[in-house]
GROMACS .gro file of C-alpha atoms in nm:
model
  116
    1UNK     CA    1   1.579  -1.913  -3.217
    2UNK     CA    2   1.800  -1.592  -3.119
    3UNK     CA    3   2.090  -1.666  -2.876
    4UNK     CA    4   2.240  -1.398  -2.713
    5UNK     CA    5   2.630  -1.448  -2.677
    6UNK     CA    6   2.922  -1.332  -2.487
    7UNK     CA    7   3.274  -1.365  -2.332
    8UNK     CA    8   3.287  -1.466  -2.000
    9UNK     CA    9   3.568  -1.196  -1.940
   10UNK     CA   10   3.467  -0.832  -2.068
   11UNK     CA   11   3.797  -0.886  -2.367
   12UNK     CA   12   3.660  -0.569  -2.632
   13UNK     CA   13   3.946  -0.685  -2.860
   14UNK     CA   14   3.829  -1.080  -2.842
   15UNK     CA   15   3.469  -0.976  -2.886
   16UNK     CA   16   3.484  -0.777  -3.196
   17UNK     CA   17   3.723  -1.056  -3.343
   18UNK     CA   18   3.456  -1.334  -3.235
   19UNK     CA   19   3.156  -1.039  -3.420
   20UNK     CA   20   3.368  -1.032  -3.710
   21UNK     CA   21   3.471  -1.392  -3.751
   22UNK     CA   22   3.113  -1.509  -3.764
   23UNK     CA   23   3.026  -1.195  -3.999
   24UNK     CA   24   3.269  -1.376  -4.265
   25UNK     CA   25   3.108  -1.710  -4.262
   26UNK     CA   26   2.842  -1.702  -4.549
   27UNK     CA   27   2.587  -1.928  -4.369
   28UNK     CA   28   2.595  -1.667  -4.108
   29UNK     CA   29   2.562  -1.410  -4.302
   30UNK     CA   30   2.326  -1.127  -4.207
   31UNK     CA   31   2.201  -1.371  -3.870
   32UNK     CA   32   2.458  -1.148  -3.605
   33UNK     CA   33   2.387  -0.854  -3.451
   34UNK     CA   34   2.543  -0.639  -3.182
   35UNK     CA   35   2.324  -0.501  -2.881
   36UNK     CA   36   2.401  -0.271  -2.644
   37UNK     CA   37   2.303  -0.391  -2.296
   38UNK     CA   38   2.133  -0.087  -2.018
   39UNK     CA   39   2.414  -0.002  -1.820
   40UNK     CA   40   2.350  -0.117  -1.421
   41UNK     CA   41   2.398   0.182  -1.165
   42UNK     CA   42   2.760   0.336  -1.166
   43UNK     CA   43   2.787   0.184  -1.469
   44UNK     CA   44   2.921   0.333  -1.828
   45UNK     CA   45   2.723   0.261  -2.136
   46UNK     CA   46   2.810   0.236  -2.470
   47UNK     CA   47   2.982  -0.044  -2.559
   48UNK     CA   48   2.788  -0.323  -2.765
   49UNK     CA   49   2.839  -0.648  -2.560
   50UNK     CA   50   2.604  -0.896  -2.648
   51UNK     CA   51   2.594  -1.055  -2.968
   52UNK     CA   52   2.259  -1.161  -3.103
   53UNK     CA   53   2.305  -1.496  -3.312
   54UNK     CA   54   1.964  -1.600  -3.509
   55UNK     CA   55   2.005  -1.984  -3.569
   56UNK     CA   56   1.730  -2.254  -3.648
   57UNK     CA   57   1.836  -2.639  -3.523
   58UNK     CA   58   1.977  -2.740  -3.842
   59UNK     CA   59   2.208  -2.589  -4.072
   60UNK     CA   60   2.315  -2.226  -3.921
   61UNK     CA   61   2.354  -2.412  -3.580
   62UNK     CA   62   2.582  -2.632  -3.746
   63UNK     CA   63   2.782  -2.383  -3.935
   64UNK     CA   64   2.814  -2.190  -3.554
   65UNK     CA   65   2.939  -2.443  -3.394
   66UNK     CA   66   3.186  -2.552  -3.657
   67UNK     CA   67   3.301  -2.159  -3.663
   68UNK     CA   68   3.318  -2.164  -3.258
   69UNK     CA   69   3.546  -2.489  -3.328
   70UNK     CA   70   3.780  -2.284  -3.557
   71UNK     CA   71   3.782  -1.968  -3.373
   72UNK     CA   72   3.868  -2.150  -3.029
   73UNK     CA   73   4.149  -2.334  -3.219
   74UNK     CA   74   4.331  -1.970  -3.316
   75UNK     CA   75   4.646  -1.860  -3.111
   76UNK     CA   76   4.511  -1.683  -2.805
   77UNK     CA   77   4.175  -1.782  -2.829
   78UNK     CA   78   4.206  -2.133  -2.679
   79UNK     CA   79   4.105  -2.014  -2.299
   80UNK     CA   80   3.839  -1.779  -2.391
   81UNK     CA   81   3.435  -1.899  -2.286
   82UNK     CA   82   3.150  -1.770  -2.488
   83UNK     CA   83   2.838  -1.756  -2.246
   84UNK     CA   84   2.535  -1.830  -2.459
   85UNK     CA   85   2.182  -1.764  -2.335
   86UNK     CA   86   1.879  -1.897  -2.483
   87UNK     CA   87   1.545  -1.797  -2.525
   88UNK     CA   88   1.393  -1.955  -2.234
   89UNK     CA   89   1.688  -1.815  -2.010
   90UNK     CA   90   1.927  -2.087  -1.975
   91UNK     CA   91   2.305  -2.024  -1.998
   92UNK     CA   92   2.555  -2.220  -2.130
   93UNK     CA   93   2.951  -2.194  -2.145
   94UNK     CA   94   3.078  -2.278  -2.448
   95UNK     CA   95   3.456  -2.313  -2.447
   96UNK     CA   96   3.706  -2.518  -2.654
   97UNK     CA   97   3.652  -2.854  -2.552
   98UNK     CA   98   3.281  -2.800  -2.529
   99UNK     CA   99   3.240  -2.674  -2.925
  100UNK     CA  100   3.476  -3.012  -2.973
  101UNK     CA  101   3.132  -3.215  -3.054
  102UNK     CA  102   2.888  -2.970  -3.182
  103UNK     CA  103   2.611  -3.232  -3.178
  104UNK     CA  104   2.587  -3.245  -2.781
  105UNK     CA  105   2.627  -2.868  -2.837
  106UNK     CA  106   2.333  -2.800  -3.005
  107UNK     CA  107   2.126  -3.089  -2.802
  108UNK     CA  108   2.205  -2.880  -2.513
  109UNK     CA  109   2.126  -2.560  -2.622
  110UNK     CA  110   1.831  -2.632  -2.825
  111UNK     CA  111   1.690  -2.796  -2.468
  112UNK     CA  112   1.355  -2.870  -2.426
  113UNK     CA  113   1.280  -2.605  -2.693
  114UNK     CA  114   1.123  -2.813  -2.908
  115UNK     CA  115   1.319  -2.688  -3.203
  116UNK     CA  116   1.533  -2.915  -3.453
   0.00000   0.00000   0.00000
């Protein structure tokens, strides 16, 4: 399953900590991706904001959640909300309390998916 991922507030600085952060953790290793999204009208390009997370239900999903845990927990990071989107188009705010009990996590963002 890909997620697509990002703060709720355009934060460049937050973002590329959150890219690199997960880019250290080894079970996340080579899973991340930045993506540039098509600029709307009036709009300037160039600047990745979405980042592309492949995770299956167990043990990357796991590792992600605990890494959202620790990354919330860091000074300055405690009000930020990662939007994630799933495949099927549902959006979820993930947020410091939220990543609190990754198991609910992933039960909501694996859905109806049918994924484990």
């Amino acid at each position: 399953m890909d997620l697509r991922m990002r703060l709720e507030h355009e934060d460049a600085e937050a973002f590329r900590a959150l890219d690199l952060w997960l880019r250290r953790e080894p079970d996340l290793r080579g899973r991340t991706s930045l993506v540039r999204t098509v600029p709307g009208p009036g709009e300037m390009g160039g600047v990745a904001d979405v980042l592309m997370m492949a995770v299956g239900g167990g043990g990357a999903f796991t590792t992600l959640a605990a890494s959202l845990r620790v990354f919330f927990a860091q000074p300055r990071r405690s009000d930020l909300t990662v939007r994630v989107e799933t495949p099927d188009g549902r959006t979820i705010a993930v947020d410091a309390k939220r990543v609190a009990n990754p198991e609910d996590l992933q039960r909501e963002i694996l859905g109806n998916s049918g994924e484990s």
